[in-house]
Amino acid sequence: DIVDDVPLAGDDSPACIIQSPLPLVNVTLVLDTSGSMEGSKMAALKAAVASLAQAYAALDAPIHVNLITFAGGSANVGDYSFNSVGDSGYTNLLNAVNGLGTGGLTNYEAALGTAKAQILLDVNAAGADSAQQHKLYFISDGDPTTGSTAPALAAWQSFKADIDSDGLSSTNAFQAHAIGISVSNGQYLNPV
């Protein structure tokens, strides 16, 4: 018997790698606007935030920024979302930062309390992805002058260890960075 086989064609191209979109990055900026920040310190703060925002915009990932200011008290100035420097959220963030003034005392307790509340809003938002990242940048020129600092720092240490209270380090990754402007002693900034 003669069997007249014909070749079978098969797809031998390599499998495509489908890249998942990058998870949302939630950035919380906590900026000292107390009276001691007047002048060159505030100019340095504004330049640092502009550079930071530009670096995040270059990631081509969804970025959400909580802008918090503090002096004798603290306030959430606004929320800004962007993917690039061309987005209105990016421009609005820089305009808000460039419009900041100075005055008053320095209250870490109020600042950290507001930061914690905003981060929890991000973590618990409807449809929030547990793969999202959370970054905090706390920028100040020095020591607190009002508020209950030691208990606030202790509570902050506990909070930042597990921001979503699920006991899993694999969800809602969190990093906190304290940046000092003309600070000779990081006694209070280091625990942040």
PDB file of C-alpha atoms in Angstrom:
ATOM      1  CA  ASP A   1       0.000   0.000   0.000  1.00  0.00           C
ATOM      2  CA  ILE A   2       1.203   3.480  -0.820  1.00  0.00           C
ATOM      3  CA  VAL A   3       0.199   6.206   1.593  1.00  0.00           C
ATOM      4  CA  ASP A   4       0.498   9.647   0.060  1.00  0.00           C
ATOM      5  CA  ASP A   5       1.055  11.763   3.158  1.00  0.00           C
ATOM      6  CA  VAL A   6       0.912  15.506   2.970  1.00  0.00           C
ATOM      7  CA  PRO A   7       2.765  17.695   5.400  1.00  0.00           C
ATOM      8  CA  LEU A   8       0.830  19.175   8.253  1.00  0.00           C
ATOM      9  CA  ALA A   9       1.383  22.853   8.848  1.00  0.00           C
ATOM     10  CA  GLY A  10       1.821  23.984  12.402  1.00  0.00           C
ATOM     11  CA  ASP A  11       2.211  27.396  13.986  1.00  0.00           C
ATOM     12  CA  ASP A  12       5.820  27.463  15.102  1.00  0.00           C
ATOM     13  CA  SER A  13       5.962  31.143  15.925  1.00  0.00           C
ATOM     14  CA  PRO A  14       6.880  31.911  19.541  1.00  0.00           C
ATOM     15  CA  ALA A  15       4.079  32.578  21.975  1.00  0.00           C
ATOM     16  CA  CYS A  16       3.414  36.257  22.517  1.00  0.00           C
ATOM     17  CA  ILE A  17       4.160  37.734  25.868  1.00  0.00           C
ATOM     18  CA  ILE A  18       1.220  39.778  26.984  1.00  0.00           C
ATOM     19  CA  GLN A  19       2.355  42.469  29.332  1.00  0.00           C
ATOM     20  CA  SER A  20      -0.062  43.352  32.074  1.00  0.00           C
ATOM     21  CA  PRO A  21      -0.629  47.041  32.647  1.00  0.00           C
ATOM     22  CA  LEU A  22       1.375  48.502  35.489  1.00  0.00           C
ATOM     23  CA  PRO A  23      -0.564  48.776  38.749  1.00  0.00           C
ATOM     24  CA  LEU A  24      -1.672  52.136  40.035  1.00  0.00           C
ATOM     25  CA  VAL A  25       0.899  54.026  42.073  1.00  0.00           C
ATOM     26  CA  ASN A  26      -0.554  56.108  44.899  1.00  0.00           C
ATOM     27  CA  VAL A  27       1.831  58.850  45.962  1.00  0.00           C
ATOM     28  CA  THR A  28       1.181  60.819  49.136  1.00  0.00           C
ATOM     29  CA  LEU A  29       3.124  64.082  49.378  1.00  0.00           C
ATOM     30  CA  VAL A  30       3.245  65.515  52.893  1.00  0.00           C
ATOM     31  CA  LEU A  31       4.783  68.985  52.648  1.00  0.00           C
ATOM     32  CA  ASP A  32       5.866  71.236  55.491  1.00  0.00           C
ATOM     33  CA  THR A  33       4.571  74.781  54.944  1.00  0.00           C
ATOM     34  CA  SER A  34       5.437  76.123  58.395  1.00  0.00           C
ATOM     35  CA  GLY A  35       7.031  79.531  58.837  1.00  0.00           C
ATOM     36  CA  SER A  36      10.532  78.084  59.040  1.00  0.00           C
ATOM     37  CA  MET A  37      10.196  76.878  55.423  1.00  0.00           C
ATOM     38  CA  GLU A  38      10.063  80.433  54.052  1.00  0.00           C
ATOM     39  CA  GLY A  39      12.499  81.425  51.312  1.00  0.00           C
ATOM     40  CA  SER A  40      15.093  79.047  49.895  1.00  0.00           C
ATOM     41  CA  LYS A  41      13.730  76.034  51.772  1.00  0.00           C
ATOM     42  CA  MET A  42      10.305  76.389  50.156  1.00  0.00           C
ATOM     43  CA  ALA A  43      11.964  76.925  46.775  1.00  0.00           C
ATOM     44  CA  ALA A  44      13.933  73.684  47.293  1.00  0.00           C
ATOM     45  CA  LEU A  45      10.735  71.847  48.294  1.00  0.00           C
ATOM     46  CA  LYS A  46       8.913  73.032  45.165  1.00  0.00           C
ATOM     47  CA  ALA A  47      11.820  72.035  42.917  1.00  0.00           C
ATOM     48  CA  ALA A  48      12.022  68.602  44.555  1.00  0.00           C
ATOM     49  CA  VAL A  49       8.303  67.964  44.078  1.00  0.00           C
ATOM     50  CA  ALA A  50       8.478  69.069  40.427  1.00  0.00           C
ATOM     51  CA  SER A  51      11.359  66.642  39.778  1.00  0.00           C
ATOM     52  CA  LEU A  52       9.558  63.845  41.606  1.00  0.00           C
ATOM     53  CA  ALA A  53       6.319  64.385  39.672  1.00  0.00           C
ATOM     54  CA  GLN A  54       8.206  64.425  36.382  1.00  0.00           C
ATOM     55  CA  ALA A  55       9.966  61.145  37.250  1.00  0.00           C
ATOM     56  CA  TYR A  56       6.644  59.474  38.073  1.00  0.00           C
ATOM     57  CA  ALA A  57       5.027  60.823  34.898  1.00  0.00           C
ATOM     58  CA  ALA A  58       7.857  59.246  32.879  1.00  0.00           C
ATOM     59  CA  LEU A  59       6.885  55.758  34.117  1.00  0.00           C
ATOM     60  CA  ASP A  60       3.910  55.649  31.742  1.00  0.00           C
ATOM     61  CA  ALA A  61       1.825  54.160  34.540  1.00  0.00           C
ATOM     62  CA  PRO A  62      -1.284  55.505  36.240  1.00  0.00           C
ATOM     63  CA  ILE A  63      -0.243  57.853  39.054  1.00  0.00           C
ATOM     64  CA  HIS A  64      -2.493  59.221  41.787  1.00  0.00           C
ATOM     65  CA  VAL A  65      -1.146  61.909  44.132  1.00  0.00           C
ATOM     66  CA  ASN A  66      -2.560  62.995  47.488  1.00  0.00           C
ATOM     67  CA  LEU A  67      -1.193  66.457  48.270  1.00  0.00           C
ATOM     68  CA  ILE A  68      -1.098  67.198  51.993  1.00  0.00           C
ATOM     69  CA  THR A  69       0.332  70.322  53.604  1.00  0.00           C
ATOM     70  CA  PHE A  70       1.052  70.904  57.255  1.00  0.00           C
ATOM     71  CA  ALA A  71       2.071  73.657  59.616  1.00  0.00           C
ATOM     72  CA  GLY A  72       0.228  74.038  62.948  1.00  0.00           C
ATOM     73  CA  GLY A  73      -2.448  71.731  61.462  1.00  0.00           C
ATOM     74  CA  SER A  74      -2.733  69.788  58.223  1.00  0.00           C
ATOM     75  CA  ALA A  75      -4.977  69.606  55.181  1.00  0.00           C
ATOM     76  CA  ASN A  76      -5.494  67.461  52.125  1.00  0.00           C
ATOM     77  CA  VAL A  77      -5.032  70.078  49.402  1.00  0.00           C
ATOM     78  CA  GLY A  78      -6.209  67.825  46.595  1.00  0.00           C
ATOM     79  CA  ASP A  79      -5.968  64.620  44.609  1.00  0.00           C
ATOM     80  CA  TYR A  80      -4.300  64.575  41.210  1.00  0.00           C
ATOM     81  CA  SER A  81      -4.164  61.750  38.653  1.00  0.00           C
ATOM     82  CA  PHE A  82      -1.957  61.542  35.564  1.00  0.00           C
ATOM     83  CA  ASN A  83      -0.082  59.207  33.224  1.00  0.00           C
ATOM     84  CA  SER A  84       2.240  61.739  31.605  1.00  0.00           C
ATOM     85  CA  VAL A  85       3.456  65.331  31.807  1.00  0.00           C
ATOM     86  CA  GLY A  86       0.830  66.257  29.234  1.00  0.00           C
ATOM     87  CA  ASP A  87      -2.085  65.380  31.514  1.00  0.00           C
ATOM     88  CA  SER A  88      -4.039  68.108  33.280  1.00  0.00           C
ATOM     89  CA  GLY A  89      -3.610  66.325  36.635  1.00  0.00           C
ATOM     90  CA  TYR A  90       0.154  66.750  36.333  1.00  0.00           C
ATOM     91  CA  THR A  91      -0.158  70.455  35.521  1.00  0.00           C
ATOM     92  CA  ASN A  92      -2.710  71.013  38.295  1.00  0.00           C
ATOM     93  CA  LEU A  93      -0.433  69.331  40.847  1.00  0.00           C
ATOM     94  CA  LEU A  94       2.511  71.550  39.935  1.00  0.00           C
ATOM     95  CA  ASN A  95       0.317  74.655  40.010  1.00  0.00           C
ATOM     96  CA  ALA A  96      -0.942  73.720  43.493  1.00  0.00           C
ATOM     97  CA  VAL A  97       2.584  73.127  44.782  1.00  0.00           C
ATOM     98  CA  ASN A  98       3.923  76.333  43.229  1.00  0.00           C
ATOM     99  CA  GLY A  99       1.099  78.262  44.910  1.00  0.00           C
ATOM    100  CA  LEU A 100       2.021  77.115  48.430  1.00  0.00           C
ATOM    101  CA  GLY A 101       2.913  79.739  51.028  1.00  0.00           C
ATOM    102  CA  THR A 102       4.431  79.454  54.494  1.00  0.00           C
ATOM    103  CA  GLY A 103       3.454  80.298  58.057  1.00  0.00           C
ATOM    104  CA  GLY A 104       2.770  78.755  61.439  1.00  0.00           C
ATOM    105  CA  LEU A 105       4.240  76.006  63.578  1.00  0.00           C
ATOM    106  CA  THR A 106       5.293  72.432  62.657  1.00  0.00           C
ATOM    107  CA  ASN A 107       2.896  69.632  63.650  1.00  0.00           C
ATOM    108  CA  TYR A 108       3.977  66.097  62.679  1.00  0.00           C
ATOM    109  CA  GLU A 109       1.016  64.578  64.537  1.00  0.00           C
ATOM    110  CA  ALA A 110      -1.514  66.362  62.330  1.00  0.00           C
ATOM    111  CA  ALA A 111       0.485  65.644  59.170  1.00  0.00           C
ATOM    112  CA  LEU A 112       0.799  61.909  59.815  1.00  0.00           C
ATOM    113  CA  GLY A 113      -2.871  61.647  60.825  1.00  0.00           C
ATOM    114  CA  THR A 114      -4.014  63.203  57.551  1.00  0.00           C
ATOM    115  CA  ALA A 115      -1.564  61.064  55.563  1.00  0.00           C
ATOM    116  CA  LYS A 116      -2.865  57.892  57.206  1.00  0.00           C
ATOM    117  CA  ALA A 117      -6.486  58.850  56.446  1.00  0.00           C
ATOM    118  CA  GLN A 118      -5.702  59.527  52.760  1.00  0.00           C
ATOM    119  CA  ILE A 119      -3.737  56.294  52.354  1.00  0.00           C
ATOM    120  CA  LEU A 120      -6.601  54.308  53.879  1.00  0.00           C
ATOM    121  CA  LEU A 121      -9.011  55.958  51.438  1.00  0.00           C
ATOM    122  CA  ASP A 122      -6.784  54.744  48.576  1.00  0.00           C
ATOM    123  CA  VAL A 123      -6.476  51.215  49.998  1.00  0.00           C
ATOM    124  CA  ASN A 124     -10.211  50.882  50.666  1.00  0.00           C
ATOM    125  CA  ALA A 125     -11.477  52.582  47.475  1.00  0.00           C
ATOM    126  CA  ALA A 126     -14.122  50.636  45.559  1.00  0.00           C
ATOM    127  CA  GLY A 127     -12.387  48.314  43.104  1.00  0.00           C
ATOM    128  CA  ALA A 128      -8.898  49.057  44.467  1.00  0.00           C
ATOM    129  CA  ASP A 129      -6.299  46.528  43.307  1.00  0.00           C
ATOM    130  CA  SER A 130      -4.232  45.010  46.121  1.00  0.00           C
ATOM    131  CA  ALA A 131      -1.242  45.082  43.724  1.00  0.00           C
ATOM    132  CA  GLN A 132      -1.202  48.875  43.748  1.00  0.00           C
ATOM    133  CA  GLN A 133       1.800  50.546  45.285  1.00  0.00           C
ATOM    134  CA  HIS A 134       1.761  53.261  47.918  1.00  0.00           C
ATOM    135  CA  LYS A 135       4.606  55.751  48.343  1.00  0.00           C
ATOM    136  CA  LEU A 136       4.829  58.560  50.864  1.00  0.00           C
ATOM    137  CA  TYR A 137       7.221  61.503  50.689  1.00  0.00           C
ATOM    138  CA  PHE A 138       7.368  63.580  53.870  1.00  0.00           C
ATOM    139  CA  ILE A 139       9.353  66.778  53.326  1.00  0.00           C
ATOM    140  CA  SER A 140      10.229  69.049  56.247  1.00  0.00           C
ATOM    141  CA  ASP A 141      12.991  71.279  57.506  1.00  0.00           C
ATOM    142  CA  GLY A 142      13.134  69.968  61.009  1.00  0.00           C
ATOM    143  CA  ASP A 143      11.708  69.300  64.385  1.00  0.00           C
ATOM    144  CA  PRO A 144       8.028  69.522  65.265  1.00  0.00           C
ATOM    145  CA  THR A 145       7.086  72.484  67.444  1.00  0.00           C
ATOM    146  CA  THR A 146       3.532  71.484  68.402  1.00  0.00           C
ATOM    147  CA  GLY A 147       1.414  68.341  68.728  1.00  0.00           C
ATOM    148  CA  SER A 148       2.050  65.015  70.473  1.00  0.00           C
ATOM    149  CA  THR A 149       4.991  63.832  68.421  1.00  0.00           C
ATOM    150  CA  ALA A 150       6.201  60.664  70.204  1.00  0.00           C
ATOM    151  CA  PRO A 151       2.785  58.922  70.261  1.00  0.00           C
ATOM    152  CA  ALA A 152       2.126  60.012  66.658  1.00  0.00           C
ATOM    153  CA  LEU A 153       5.426  58.527  65.483  1.00  0.00           C
ATOM    154  CA  ALA A 154       4.764  55.279  67.375  1.00  0.00           C
ATOM    155  CA  ALA A 155       1.302  54.981  65.796  1.00  0.00           C
ATOM    156  CA  TRP A 156       2.804  55.764  62.382  1.00  0.00           C
ATOM    157  CA  GLN A 157       5.416  53.003  62.790  1.00  0.00           C
ATOM    158  CA  SER A 158       2.654  50.518  63.503  1.00  0.00           C
ATOM    159  CA  PHE A 159       0.545  51.717  60.576  1.00  0.00           C
ATOM    160  CA  LYS A 160       3.307  51.662  57.965  1.00  0.00           C
ATOM    161  CA  ALA A 161       4.213  48.066  58.843  1.00  0.00           C
ATOM    162  CA  ASP A 162       0.879  46.853  57.380  1.00  0.00           C
ATOM    163  CA  ILE A 163      -1.236  49.638  55.896  1.00  0.00           C
ATOM    164  CA  ASP A 164      -4.126  47.365  54.906  1.00  0.00           C
ATOM    165  CA  SER A 165      -4.083  45.354  58.165  1.00  0.00           C
ATOM    166  CA  ASP A 166      -4.169  42.010  56.346  1.00  0.00           C
ATOM    167  CA  GLY A 167      -0.831  40.676  57.627  1.00  0.00           C
ATOM    168  CA  LEU A 168       0.432  40.086  54.068  1.00  0.00           C
ATOM    169  CA  SER A 169       3.482  41.916  52.782  1.00  0.00           C
ATOM    170  CA  SER A 170       2.506  40.962  49.217  1.00  0.00           C
ATOM    171  CA  THR A 171      -0.508  43.301  49.142  1.00  0.00           C
ATOM    172  CA  ASN A 172      -0.599  47.093  49.069  1.00  0.00           C
ATOM    173  CA  ALA A 173       3.160  47.568  49.074  1.00  0.00           C
ATOM    174  CA  PHE A 174       4.145  50.694  51.020  1.00  0.00           C
ATOM    175  CA  GLN A 175       7.295  52.778  51.232  1.00  0.00           C
ATOM    176  CA  ALA A 176       7.752  55.945  53.257  1.00  0.00           C
ATOM    177  CA  HIS A 177      10.530  58.435  52.587  1.00  0.00           C
ATOM    178  CA  ALA A 178      11.348  61.371  54.854  1.00  0.00           C
ATOM    179  CA  ILE A 179      13.308  64.164  53.214  1.00  0.00           C
ATOM    180  CA  GLY A 180      14.974  66.834  55.279  1.00  0.00           C
ATOM    181  CA  ILE A 181      15.742  70.296  53.959  1.00  0.00           C
ATOM    182  CA  SER A 182      18.643  71.843  55.891  1.00  0.00           C
ATOM    183  CA  VAL A 183      18.200  69.348  58.735  1.00  0.00           C
ATOM    184  CA  SER A 184      21.145  68.660  61.002  1.00  0.00           C
ATOM    185  CA  ASN A 185      19.415  66.036  63.145  1.00  0.00           C
ATOM    186  CA  GLY A 186      16.991  63.426  61.800  1.00  0.00           C
ATOM    187  CA  GLN A 187      15.654  62.461  65.224  1.00  0.00           C
ATOM    188  CA  TYR A 188      12.050  63.063  64.180  1.00  0.00           C
ATOM    189  CA  LEU A 189      12.299  62.582  60.421  1.00  0.00           C
ATOM    190  CA  ASN A 190      13.966  59.156  60.539  1.00  0.00           C
ATOM    191  CA  PRO A 191      10.990  57.367  62.186  1.00  0.00           C
ATOM    192  CA  VAL A 192       8.700  58.675  59.427  1.00  0.00           C
TER     193      VAL A 192
END
